[in-house]
XYZ file of C-alpha atoms in Angstrom:
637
model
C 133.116 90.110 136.105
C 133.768 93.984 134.992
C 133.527 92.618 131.202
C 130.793 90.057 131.656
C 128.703 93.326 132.918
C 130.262 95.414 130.279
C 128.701 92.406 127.722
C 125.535 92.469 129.227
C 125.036 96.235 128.717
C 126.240 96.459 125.617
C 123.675 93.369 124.180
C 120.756 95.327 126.346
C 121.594 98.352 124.316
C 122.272 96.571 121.051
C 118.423 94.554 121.380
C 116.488 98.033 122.324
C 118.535 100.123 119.448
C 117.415 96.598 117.208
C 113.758 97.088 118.691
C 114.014 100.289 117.646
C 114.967 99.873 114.250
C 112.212 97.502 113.542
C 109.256 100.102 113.880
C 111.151 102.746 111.823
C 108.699 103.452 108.958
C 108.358 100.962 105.765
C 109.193 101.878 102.568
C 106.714 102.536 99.718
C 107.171 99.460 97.192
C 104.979 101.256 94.344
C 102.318 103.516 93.650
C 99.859 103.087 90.742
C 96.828 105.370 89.851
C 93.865 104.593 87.109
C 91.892 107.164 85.440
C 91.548 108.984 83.201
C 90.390 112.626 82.704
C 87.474 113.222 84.943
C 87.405 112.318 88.638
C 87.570 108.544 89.533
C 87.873 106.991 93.796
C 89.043 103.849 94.652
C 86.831 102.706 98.132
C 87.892 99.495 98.243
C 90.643 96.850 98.024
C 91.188 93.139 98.613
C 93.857 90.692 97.723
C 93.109 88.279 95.467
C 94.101 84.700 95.908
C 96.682 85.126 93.225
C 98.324 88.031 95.299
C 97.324 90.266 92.506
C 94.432 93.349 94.022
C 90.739 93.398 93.452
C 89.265 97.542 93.490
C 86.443 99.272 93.506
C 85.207 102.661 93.403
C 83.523 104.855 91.115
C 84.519 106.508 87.658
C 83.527 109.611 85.532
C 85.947 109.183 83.264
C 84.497 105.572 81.696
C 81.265 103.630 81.061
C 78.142 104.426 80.327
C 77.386 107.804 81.531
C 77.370 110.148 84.801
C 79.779 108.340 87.424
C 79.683 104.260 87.339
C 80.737 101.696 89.523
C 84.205 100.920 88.580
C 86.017 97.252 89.005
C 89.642 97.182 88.588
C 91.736 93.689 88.483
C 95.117 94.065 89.251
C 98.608 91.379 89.134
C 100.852 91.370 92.283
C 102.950 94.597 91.049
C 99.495 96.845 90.990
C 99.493 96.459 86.894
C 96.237 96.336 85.411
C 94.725 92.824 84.485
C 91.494 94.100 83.255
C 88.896 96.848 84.515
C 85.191 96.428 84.177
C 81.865 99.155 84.636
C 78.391 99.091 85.723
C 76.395 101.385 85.329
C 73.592 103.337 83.191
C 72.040 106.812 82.493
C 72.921 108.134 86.271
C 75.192 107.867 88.974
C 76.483 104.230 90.050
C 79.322 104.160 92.764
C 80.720 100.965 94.042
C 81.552 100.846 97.619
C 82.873 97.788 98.870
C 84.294 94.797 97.232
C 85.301 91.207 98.494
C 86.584 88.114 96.632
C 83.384 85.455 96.875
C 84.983 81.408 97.979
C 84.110 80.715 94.370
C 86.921 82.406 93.082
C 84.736 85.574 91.771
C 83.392 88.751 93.260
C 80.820 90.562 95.107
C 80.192 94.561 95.543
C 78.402 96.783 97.256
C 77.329 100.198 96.493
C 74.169 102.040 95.499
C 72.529 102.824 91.597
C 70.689 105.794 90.411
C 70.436 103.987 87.009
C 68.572 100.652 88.364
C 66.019 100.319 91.277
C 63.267 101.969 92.307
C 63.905 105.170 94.083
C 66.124 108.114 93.808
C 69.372 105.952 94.888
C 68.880 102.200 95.623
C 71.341 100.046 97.681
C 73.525 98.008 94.894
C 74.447 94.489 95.033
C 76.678 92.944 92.217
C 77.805 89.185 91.869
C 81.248 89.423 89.222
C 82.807 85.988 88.392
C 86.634 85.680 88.310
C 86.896 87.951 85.285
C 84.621 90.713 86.316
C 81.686 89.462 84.255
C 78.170 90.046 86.017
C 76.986 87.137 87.342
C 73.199 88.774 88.928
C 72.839 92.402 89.906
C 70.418 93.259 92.616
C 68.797 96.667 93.732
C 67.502 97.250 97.672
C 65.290 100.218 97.983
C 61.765 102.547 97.993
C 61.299 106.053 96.958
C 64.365 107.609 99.351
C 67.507 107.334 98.812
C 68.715 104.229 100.191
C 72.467 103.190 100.132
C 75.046 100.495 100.457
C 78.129 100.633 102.134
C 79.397 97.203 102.976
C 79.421 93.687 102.272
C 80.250 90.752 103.429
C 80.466 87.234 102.670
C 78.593 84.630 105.365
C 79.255 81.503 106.355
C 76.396 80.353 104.661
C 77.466 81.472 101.392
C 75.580 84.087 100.926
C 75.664 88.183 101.795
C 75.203 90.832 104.543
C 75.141 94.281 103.613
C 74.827 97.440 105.528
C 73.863 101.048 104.008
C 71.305 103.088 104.854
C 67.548 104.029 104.039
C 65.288 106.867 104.060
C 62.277 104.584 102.597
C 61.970 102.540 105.278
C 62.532 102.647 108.981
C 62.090 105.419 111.887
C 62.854 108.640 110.766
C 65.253 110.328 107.998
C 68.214 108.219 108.240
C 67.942 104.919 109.389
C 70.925 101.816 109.615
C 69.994 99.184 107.138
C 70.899 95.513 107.286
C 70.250 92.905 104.408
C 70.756 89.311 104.430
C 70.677 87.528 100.854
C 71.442 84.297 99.821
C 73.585 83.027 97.878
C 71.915 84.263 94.644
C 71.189 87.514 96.432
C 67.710 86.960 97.098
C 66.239 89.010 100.380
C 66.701 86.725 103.054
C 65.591 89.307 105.641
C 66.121 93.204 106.460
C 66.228 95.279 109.680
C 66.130 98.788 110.283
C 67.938 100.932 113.450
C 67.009 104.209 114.529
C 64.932 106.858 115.113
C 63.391 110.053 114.639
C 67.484 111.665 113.203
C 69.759 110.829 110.854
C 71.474 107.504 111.446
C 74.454 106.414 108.878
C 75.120 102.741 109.104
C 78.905 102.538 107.318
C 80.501 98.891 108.015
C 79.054 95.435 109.171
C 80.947 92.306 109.626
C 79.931 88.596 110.140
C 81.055 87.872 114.024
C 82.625 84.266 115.360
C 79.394 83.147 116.493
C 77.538 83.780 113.375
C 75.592 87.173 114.524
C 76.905 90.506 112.851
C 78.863 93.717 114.075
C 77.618 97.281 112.596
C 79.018 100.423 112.668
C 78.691 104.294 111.529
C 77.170 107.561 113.353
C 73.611 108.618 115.019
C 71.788 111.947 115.877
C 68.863 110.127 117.138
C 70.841 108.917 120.352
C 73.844 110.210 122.259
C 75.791 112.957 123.231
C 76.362 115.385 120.790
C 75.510 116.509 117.145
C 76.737 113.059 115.653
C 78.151 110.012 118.188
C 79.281 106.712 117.216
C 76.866 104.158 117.098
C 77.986 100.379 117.517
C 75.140 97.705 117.587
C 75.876 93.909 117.940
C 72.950 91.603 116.416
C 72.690 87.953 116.393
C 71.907 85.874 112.956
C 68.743 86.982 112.750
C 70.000 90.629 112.720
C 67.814 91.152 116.144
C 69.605 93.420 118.594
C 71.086 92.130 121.294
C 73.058 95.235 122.169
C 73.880 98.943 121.224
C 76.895 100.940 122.429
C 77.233 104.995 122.181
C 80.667 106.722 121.534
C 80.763 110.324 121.628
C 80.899 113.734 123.564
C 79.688 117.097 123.114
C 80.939 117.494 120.051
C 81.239 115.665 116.208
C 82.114 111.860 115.449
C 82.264 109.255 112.965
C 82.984 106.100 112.367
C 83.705 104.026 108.473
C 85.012 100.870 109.859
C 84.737 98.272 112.639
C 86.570 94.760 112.837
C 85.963 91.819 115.568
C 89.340 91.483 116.989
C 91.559 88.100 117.954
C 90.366 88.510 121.756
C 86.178 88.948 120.901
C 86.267 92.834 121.033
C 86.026 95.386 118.702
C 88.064 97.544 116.685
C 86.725 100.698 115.175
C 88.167 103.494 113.141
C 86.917 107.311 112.289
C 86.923 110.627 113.193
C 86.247 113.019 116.513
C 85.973 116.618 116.959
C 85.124 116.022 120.446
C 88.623 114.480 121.866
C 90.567 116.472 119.155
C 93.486 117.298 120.981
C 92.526 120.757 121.746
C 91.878 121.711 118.142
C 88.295 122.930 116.810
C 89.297 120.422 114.005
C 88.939 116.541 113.587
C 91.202 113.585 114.301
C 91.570 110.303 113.850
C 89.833 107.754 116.322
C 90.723 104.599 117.237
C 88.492 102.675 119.749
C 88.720 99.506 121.088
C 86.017 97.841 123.301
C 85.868 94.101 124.601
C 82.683 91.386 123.074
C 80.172 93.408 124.865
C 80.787 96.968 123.386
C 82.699 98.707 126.641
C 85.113 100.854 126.247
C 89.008 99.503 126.551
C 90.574 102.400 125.035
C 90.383 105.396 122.815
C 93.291 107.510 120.887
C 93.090 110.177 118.551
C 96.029 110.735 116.386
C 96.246 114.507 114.694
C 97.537 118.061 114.446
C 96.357 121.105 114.270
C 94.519 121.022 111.102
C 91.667 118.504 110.148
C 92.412 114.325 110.328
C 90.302 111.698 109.450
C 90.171 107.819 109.899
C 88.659 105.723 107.199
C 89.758 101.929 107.518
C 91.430 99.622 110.354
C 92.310 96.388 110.298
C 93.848 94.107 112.892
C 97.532 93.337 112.040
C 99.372 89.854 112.295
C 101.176 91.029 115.224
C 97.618 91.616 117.263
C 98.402 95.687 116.662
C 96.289 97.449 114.372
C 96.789 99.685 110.819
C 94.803 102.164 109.952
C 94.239 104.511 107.068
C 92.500 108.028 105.974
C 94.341 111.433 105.601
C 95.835 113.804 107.264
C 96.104 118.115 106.854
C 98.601 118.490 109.244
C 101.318 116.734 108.516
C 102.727 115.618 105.087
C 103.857 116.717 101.824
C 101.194 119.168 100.862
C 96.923 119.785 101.477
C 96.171 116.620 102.325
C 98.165 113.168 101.970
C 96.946 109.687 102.692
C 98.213 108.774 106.007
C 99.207 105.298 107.833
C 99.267 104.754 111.369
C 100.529 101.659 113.056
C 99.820 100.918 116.494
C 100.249 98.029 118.909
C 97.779 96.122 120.934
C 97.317 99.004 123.044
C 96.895 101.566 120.574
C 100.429 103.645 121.163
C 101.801 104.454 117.641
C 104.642 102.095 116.084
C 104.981 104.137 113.264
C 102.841 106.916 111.019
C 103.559 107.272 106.773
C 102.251 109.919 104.451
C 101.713 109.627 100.982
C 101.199 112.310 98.928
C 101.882 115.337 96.824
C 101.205 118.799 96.009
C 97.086 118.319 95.881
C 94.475 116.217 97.717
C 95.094 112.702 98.352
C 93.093 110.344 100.214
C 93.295 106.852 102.104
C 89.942 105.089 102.143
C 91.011 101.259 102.717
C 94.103 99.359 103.524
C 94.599 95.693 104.019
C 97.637 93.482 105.529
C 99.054 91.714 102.798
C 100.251 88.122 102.622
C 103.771 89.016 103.058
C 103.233 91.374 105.730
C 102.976 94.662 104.133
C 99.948 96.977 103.128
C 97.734 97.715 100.557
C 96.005 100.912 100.320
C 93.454 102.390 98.195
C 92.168 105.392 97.797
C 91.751 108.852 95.820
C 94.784 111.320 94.439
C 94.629 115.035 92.960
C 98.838 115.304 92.872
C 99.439 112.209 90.533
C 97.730 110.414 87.482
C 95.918 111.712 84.820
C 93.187 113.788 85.562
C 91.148 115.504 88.446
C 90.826 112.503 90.803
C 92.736 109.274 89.958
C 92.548 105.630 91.984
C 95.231 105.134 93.750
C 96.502 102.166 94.604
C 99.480 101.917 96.835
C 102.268 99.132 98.398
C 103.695 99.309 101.632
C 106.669 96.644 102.655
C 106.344 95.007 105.983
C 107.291 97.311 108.781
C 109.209 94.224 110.289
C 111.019 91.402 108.653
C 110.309 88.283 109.505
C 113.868 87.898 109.480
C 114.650 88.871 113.255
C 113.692 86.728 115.256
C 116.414 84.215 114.272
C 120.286 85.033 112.401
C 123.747 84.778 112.658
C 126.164 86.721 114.059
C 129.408 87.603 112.154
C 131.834 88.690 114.404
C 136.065 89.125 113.974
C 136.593 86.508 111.364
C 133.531 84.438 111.152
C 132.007 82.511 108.551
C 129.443 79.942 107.268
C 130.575 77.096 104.480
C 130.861 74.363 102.924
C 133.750 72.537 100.280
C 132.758 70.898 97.148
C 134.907 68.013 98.297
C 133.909 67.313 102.027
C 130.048 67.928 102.654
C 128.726 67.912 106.046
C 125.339 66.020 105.355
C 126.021 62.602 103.027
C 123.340 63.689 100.905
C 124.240 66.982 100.208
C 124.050 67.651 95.754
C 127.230 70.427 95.630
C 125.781 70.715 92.089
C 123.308 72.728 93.117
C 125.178 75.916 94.301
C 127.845 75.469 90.969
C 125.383 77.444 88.603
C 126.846 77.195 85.661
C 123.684 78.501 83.257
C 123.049 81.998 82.555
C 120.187 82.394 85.214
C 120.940 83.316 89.251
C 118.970 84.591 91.698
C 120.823 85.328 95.686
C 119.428 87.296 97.940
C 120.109 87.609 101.560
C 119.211 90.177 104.908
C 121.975 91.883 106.075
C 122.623 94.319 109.425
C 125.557 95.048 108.534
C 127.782 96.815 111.939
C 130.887 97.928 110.104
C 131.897 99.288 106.308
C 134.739 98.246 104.446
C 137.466 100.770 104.136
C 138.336 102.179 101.070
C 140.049 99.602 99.171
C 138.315 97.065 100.721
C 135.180 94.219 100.209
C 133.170 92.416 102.776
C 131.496 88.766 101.743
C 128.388 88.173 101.986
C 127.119 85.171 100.127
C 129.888 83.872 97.673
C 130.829 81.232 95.038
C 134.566 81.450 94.826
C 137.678 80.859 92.728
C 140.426 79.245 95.408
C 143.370 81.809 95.318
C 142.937 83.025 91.572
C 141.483 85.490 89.360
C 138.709 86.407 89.412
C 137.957 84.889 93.002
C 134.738 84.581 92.678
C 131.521 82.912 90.238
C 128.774 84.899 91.940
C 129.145 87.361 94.621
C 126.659 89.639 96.848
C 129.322 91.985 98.521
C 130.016 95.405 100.335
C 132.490 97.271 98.020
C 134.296 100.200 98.822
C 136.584 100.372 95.128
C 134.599 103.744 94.266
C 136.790 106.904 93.771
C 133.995 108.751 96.605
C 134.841 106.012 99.380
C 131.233 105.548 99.641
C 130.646 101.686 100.263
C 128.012 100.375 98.136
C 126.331 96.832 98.405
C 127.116 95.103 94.764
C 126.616 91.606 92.916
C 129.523 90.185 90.904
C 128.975 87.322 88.076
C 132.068 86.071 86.299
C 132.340 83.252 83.208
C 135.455 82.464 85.143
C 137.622 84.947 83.475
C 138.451 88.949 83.672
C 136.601 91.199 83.940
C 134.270 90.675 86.926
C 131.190 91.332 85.784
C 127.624 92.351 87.788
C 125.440 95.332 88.599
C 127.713 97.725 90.336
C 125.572 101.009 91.485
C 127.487 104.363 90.009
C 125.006 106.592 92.149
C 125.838 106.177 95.853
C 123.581 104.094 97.871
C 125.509 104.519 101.416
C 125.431 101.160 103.354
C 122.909 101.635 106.148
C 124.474 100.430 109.757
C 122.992 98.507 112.225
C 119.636 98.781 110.214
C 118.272 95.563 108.834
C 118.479 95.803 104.361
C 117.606 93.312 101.872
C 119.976 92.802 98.656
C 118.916 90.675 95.863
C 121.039 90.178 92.110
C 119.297 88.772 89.723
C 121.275 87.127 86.070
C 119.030 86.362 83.493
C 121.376 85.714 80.361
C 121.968 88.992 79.211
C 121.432 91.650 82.065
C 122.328 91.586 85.950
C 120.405 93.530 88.238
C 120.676 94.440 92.158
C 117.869 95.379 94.064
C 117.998 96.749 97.469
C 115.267 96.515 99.540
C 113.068 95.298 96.402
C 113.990 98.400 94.418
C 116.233 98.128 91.136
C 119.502 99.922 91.883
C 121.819 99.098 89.426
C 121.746 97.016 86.036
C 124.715 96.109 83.519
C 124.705 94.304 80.132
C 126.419 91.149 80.529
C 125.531 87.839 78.115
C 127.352 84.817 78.873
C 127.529 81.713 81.246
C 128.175 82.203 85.209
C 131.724 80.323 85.823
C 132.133 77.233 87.822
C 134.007 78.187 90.760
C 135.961 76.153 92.279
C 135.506 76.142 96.496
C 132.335 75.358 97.737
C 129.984 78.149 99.132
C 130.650 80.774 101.782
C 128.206 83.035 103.280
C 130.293 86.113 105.506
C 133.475 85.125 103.021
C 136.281 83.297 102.230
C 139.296 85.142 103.342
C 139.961 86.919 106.419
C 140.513 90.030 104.889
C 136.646 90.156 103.433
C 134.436 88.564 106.127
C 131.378 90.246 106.814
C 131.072 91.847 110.207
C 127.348 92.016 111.327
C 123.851 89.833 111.316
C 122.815 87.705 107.738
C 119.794 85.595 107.434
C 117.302 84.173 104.937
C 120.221 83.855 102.204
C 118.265 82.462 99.004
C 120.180 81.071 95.543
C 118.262 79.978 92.719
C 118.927 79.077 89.338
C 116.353 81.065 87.788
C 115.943 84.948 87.859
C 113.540 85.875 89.624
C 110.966 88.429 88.835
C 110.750 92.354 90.666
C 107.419 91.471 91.713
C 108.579 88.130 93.582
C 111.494 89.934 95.082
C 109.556 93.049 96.817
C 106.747 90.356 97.409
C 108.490 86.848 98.998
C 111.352 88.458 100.204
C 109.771 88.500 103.715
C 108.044 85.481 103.753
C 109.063 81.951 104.719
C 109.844 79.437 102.520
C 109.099 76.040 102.198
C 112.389 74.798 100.536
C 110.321 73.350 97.374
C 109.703 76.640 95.219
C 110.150 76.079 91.952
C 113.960 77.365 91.019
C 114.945 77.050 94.905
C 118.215 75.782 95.101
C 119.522 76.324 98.503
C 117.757 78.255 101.370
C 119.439 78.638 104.522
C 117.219 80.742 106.694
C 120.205 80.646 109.449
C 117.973 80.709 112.823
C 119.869 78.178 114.452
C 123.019 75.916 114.522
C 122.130 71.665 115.327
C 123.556 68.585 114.510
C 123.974 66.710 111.418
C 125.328 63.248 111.027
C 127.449 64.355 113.710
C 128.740 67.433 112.596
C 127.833 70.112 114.998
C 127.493 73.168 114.640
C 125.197 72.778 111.402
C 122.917 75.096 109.844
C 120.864 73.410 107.590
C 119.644 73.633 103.995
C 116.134 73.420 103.506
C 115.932 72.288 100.106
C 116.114 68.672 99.114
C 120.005 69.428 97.896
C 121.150 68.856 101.983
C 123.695 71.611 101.249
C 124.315 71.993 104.840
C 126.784 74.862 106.286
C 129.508 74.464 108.789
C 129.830 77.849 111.352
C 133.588 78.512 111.764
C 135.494 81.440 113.504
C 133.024 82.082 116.661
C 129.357 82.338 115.029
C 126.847 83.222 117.136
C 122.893 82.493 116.162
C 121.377 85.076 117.830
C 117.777 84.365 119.209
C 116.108 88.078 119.545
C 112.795 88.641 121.345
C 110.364 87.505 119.059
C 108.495 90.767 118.377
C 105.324 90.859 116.677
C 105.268 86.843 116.985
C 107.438 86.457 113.982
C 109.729 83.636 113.315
């Protein structure tokens, strides 16, 4: 009973210390900047249905004079594709940018080279390449702005901005509704005799629209948050004030998965204290009421430009931050639950100003996150662009156990599942891709290697075709994650890291190595660690396929899952980018994928773990492995 308890405690501990773990902070995959030597801003970002990145923003540094609106395509890894300009004689700044369901592109900003007033409101349709489809202008005499677009259901476009030549007073919110050719459908005005900054608008589920931004005509104090819900027709049917006694803002709202509201910016009024700003985060429910507020800040000045609702029903947000970081100012992410209580925070930055002004959950899970940068690129102010990996793996919710001497396998000789191709795993080209998730809970000793995906040689040199592996051969005793290749002969060959990368514990890691004929690479965690000349064919092998190891001496002691081998080598990009995603089992190159959630039965064999590709290269759990079912947190498989 004493050691059932014990058990029990110790798997209570081992789950919260895992919970733990999964909201430590994600890395940075890459950061790219565009510029040149003047000052250019990214404003916006979107991924594109190719999982490359559409931007926009404004640059000094190209086009046609003064600062112009600025379109920049990028591929999956943030390289450039192409970049395209609009603009004239004065100032043209792009604002916000969307991929259109035809496969092209619409923006939103405001012209002081087109229109007819000092600044009009901007509207630009871009086909897939950037090319201008129609440009439209919105405005009178003032200076009217846009700030936002969005795509309808109809097909065509909502905007929201600003205008000082029509409305109330000064400042006014402006809605437009185009078509699909953006022709004026209709326009409304909000506000009154003060300034009144109208900053984001989206499309709601029942067809009306959601705007945000800031108001001194109504509310509390100098500036308050102004939220106003309209139906189709852009007629009011309510209006919500956020504020106290002092300064706020808001750049961004979002409908949320339960009919509320989501809104980002920034408060001097609930500033912890501090005669500075912070970032707020608000949530109401459909009808505009307050569910919650946080503020998130130091002692210095904090500001929140962009949210977006996460997979996991939390939220992400993005701006910068002065009191905390690397310098003046660095971009800052904050990741919150449901309720608003921090996950995580990240800052991004250098010795200068730097800036996040939009971020965006990406299709695997991660971030992307646009913006401005003083500390890197080329000249004053660069675009940034920046990729954040997923803050938790999908990975967790389902893998095995290693344990004493466990393992996972299968013989060439005696399959489990009658349709099982054995071929598949004996890669005998000169391409190889494995990858796997580890959480690894003990190191080899010096001397010593831990299995954990392996193609071996029965009892002879050099005991193994393809290996990813925990080695601890280095004269500093440092164990360092490695992938072996062999032609079936001495030496081992492989990408064996000389710097040390210490072997995290108990903390979930990713380890890819890629062959592609002539070099073999390891990546940890999507980043290249290790590389090594090597030009001939992978060897045979001669024993099936192992996951945890062969012999006793080198099993694996900890949690894999997701373990991947193809016979192609795979690109960087794909690795940081699919790693966390799910697979279907028919990806081109996909030879075996054993995601390793669960043990069942096959053809009577049981336990099984199965093989999702169409090779049936089922596994066979021997020595006490557990599958270990954790709470599925953020709703991930």
């Amino acid at each position: 009973m004493k050691k059932q308890l014990l058990a029990q405690l110790f798997l209570l501990i081992w789950v919260m210390f895992s919970i733990q773990l999964i909201f430590a902070q994600p890395d940075t995959l890459w950061l790219k900047t565009f510029g040149g030597f003047n000052n250019d801003y990214g404003r916006a970002v979107s991924q594109t249905s190719d999982n490359g990145y559409i931007i926009t923003g404004s640059t000094n540094s190209f086009g046609a004079g003064g600062s112009d609106c600025w379109l920049i395509k990028t591929d999956v890894a943030g390289d450039t594709l192409w970049t395209k300009t609009f603009g004239g004689n004065g100032d043209d700044y792009g604002r916000a940018v969307q991929s259109t369901s035809d496969g092209g592109y619409i923006i939103a900003g405001y012209t002081n080279s087109f229109g007819a007033g000092d600044a009009d409101c901007w509207l630009i349709k871009a086909d897939a390449s950037g090319n201008t489809i129609w440009a439209k202008t919105f405005g009178g005499n003032g200076n009217d702005e846009g700030n936002s677009v969005s795509q309808t259901s109809d097909g065509g476009y909502i905007i929201t901005g600003y205008t000082k030549s029509y409305g109330a007073g000064g400042a006014d919110y402006w809605l437009i509704k185009t078509d699909a050719a953006g022709d004026t459908l209709w326009t409304k005005t909000f506000g009154k005799d003060g300034d009144d900054y109208s900053r984001a608008v989206r499309q709601t589920s029942e067809g009306g629209y959601i705007i945000t931004g800031y108001t001194n005509s109504f509310g509390a104090g100098f500036y308050d948050i102004w939220l106003i819900k309209t139906d189709a027709a852009g007629d009011t049917l309510w209006t919500k004030i956020f504020g106290g006694s002092g300064y706020e803002e808001c750049y961004s709202v979002q409908q949320t998965t339960d009919g509320g509201y989501i809104m980002a910016g920034k408060t001097w009024s609930l500033s912890n204290g501090t005669s500075n700003a912070d970032v707020s985060l608000i949530k109401t429910d459909s009808s505009g009421n307050t569910i919650w507020t946080k503020t998130f800040g130091g002692s210095l000045f904090e500001k929140g430009n962009c949210v977006q609702q996460t997979a996991d029903g939390g939220y992400i947000v993005t701006g910068y931050t002065e009191s905390y970081g690397a310098n003046i100012q660095d971009v800052w992410l904050i990741k919150t639950d449901t309720a608003g209580n921090i996950f995580w925070t990240k800052t991004i930055g250098g010795y200068n100003i730097d800036e996040g002004c939009f971020v965006q959950q990406t299709s695997d899970d991660g971030y992307i996150v646009t913006g401005s940068t003083r500390s890197f690129g080329a000249g004053s102010h660069d675009v940034i662009l920046i990729k954040i990996a997923p803050d938790t793996p999908k990975i967790l919710y389902g893998s095995a156990s290693f344990k004493d001497y466990g393992r996972i396998r299968v013989t060439d000789y005696n399959p489990v599942n009658s349709s099982a191709n054995p071929s598949a795993y004996i890669i005998t080209g000169n391409t190889i891709t494995v990858e796997a998730w580890v959480f690894p809970d003990q190191i080899p000793k010096k001397g010593q290697n831990f299995s954990i995906v392996k193609r071996p040689y029965y009892q002879k040199e050099p005991h193994r075709a393809y290996e990813l592996c925990i080695t601890n051969f280095h004269d500093d005793g440092v164990p360092r994650y490695c992938f072996a290749i062999t032609d079936g002969a001495i030496p081992i060959n492989g990408a064996f890291p000389t710097d040390p990368n210490p072997v995290k514990i108990r903390s979930w890691t990713h380890i890819a190595g890629i062959y592609n004929g002539s070099m073999a690479r390891l990546y940890i965690n999507g980043i290249l660690v290790a590389e090594e000349v090597f030009s001939d064919n992978i060897g045979a092998g001669d024993t099936g396929f192992y996951i945890g190891g062969l012999y006793q001496n080198e099993r694996f002691r900890g949690l894999i899952d997701e373990v991947r081998l193809w016979n192609v080598a795979r690109t960087p990009a794909e690795i940081q980018n699919y790693s966390r995603l799910t697979l279907i089992g028919n990806e081109p190159g996909l030879v075996g994928y054993w995601p390793l959630n669960e043990a069942t039965e096959v053809e009577g064999n049981s336990p099984v773990t199965v093989d999702f590709t169409d090779n049936h290269n089922d596994l066979q759990p021997q020595f006490g492995i557990e599958f270990v079912d954790l709470t599925p947190i953020n709703n991930e498989p």
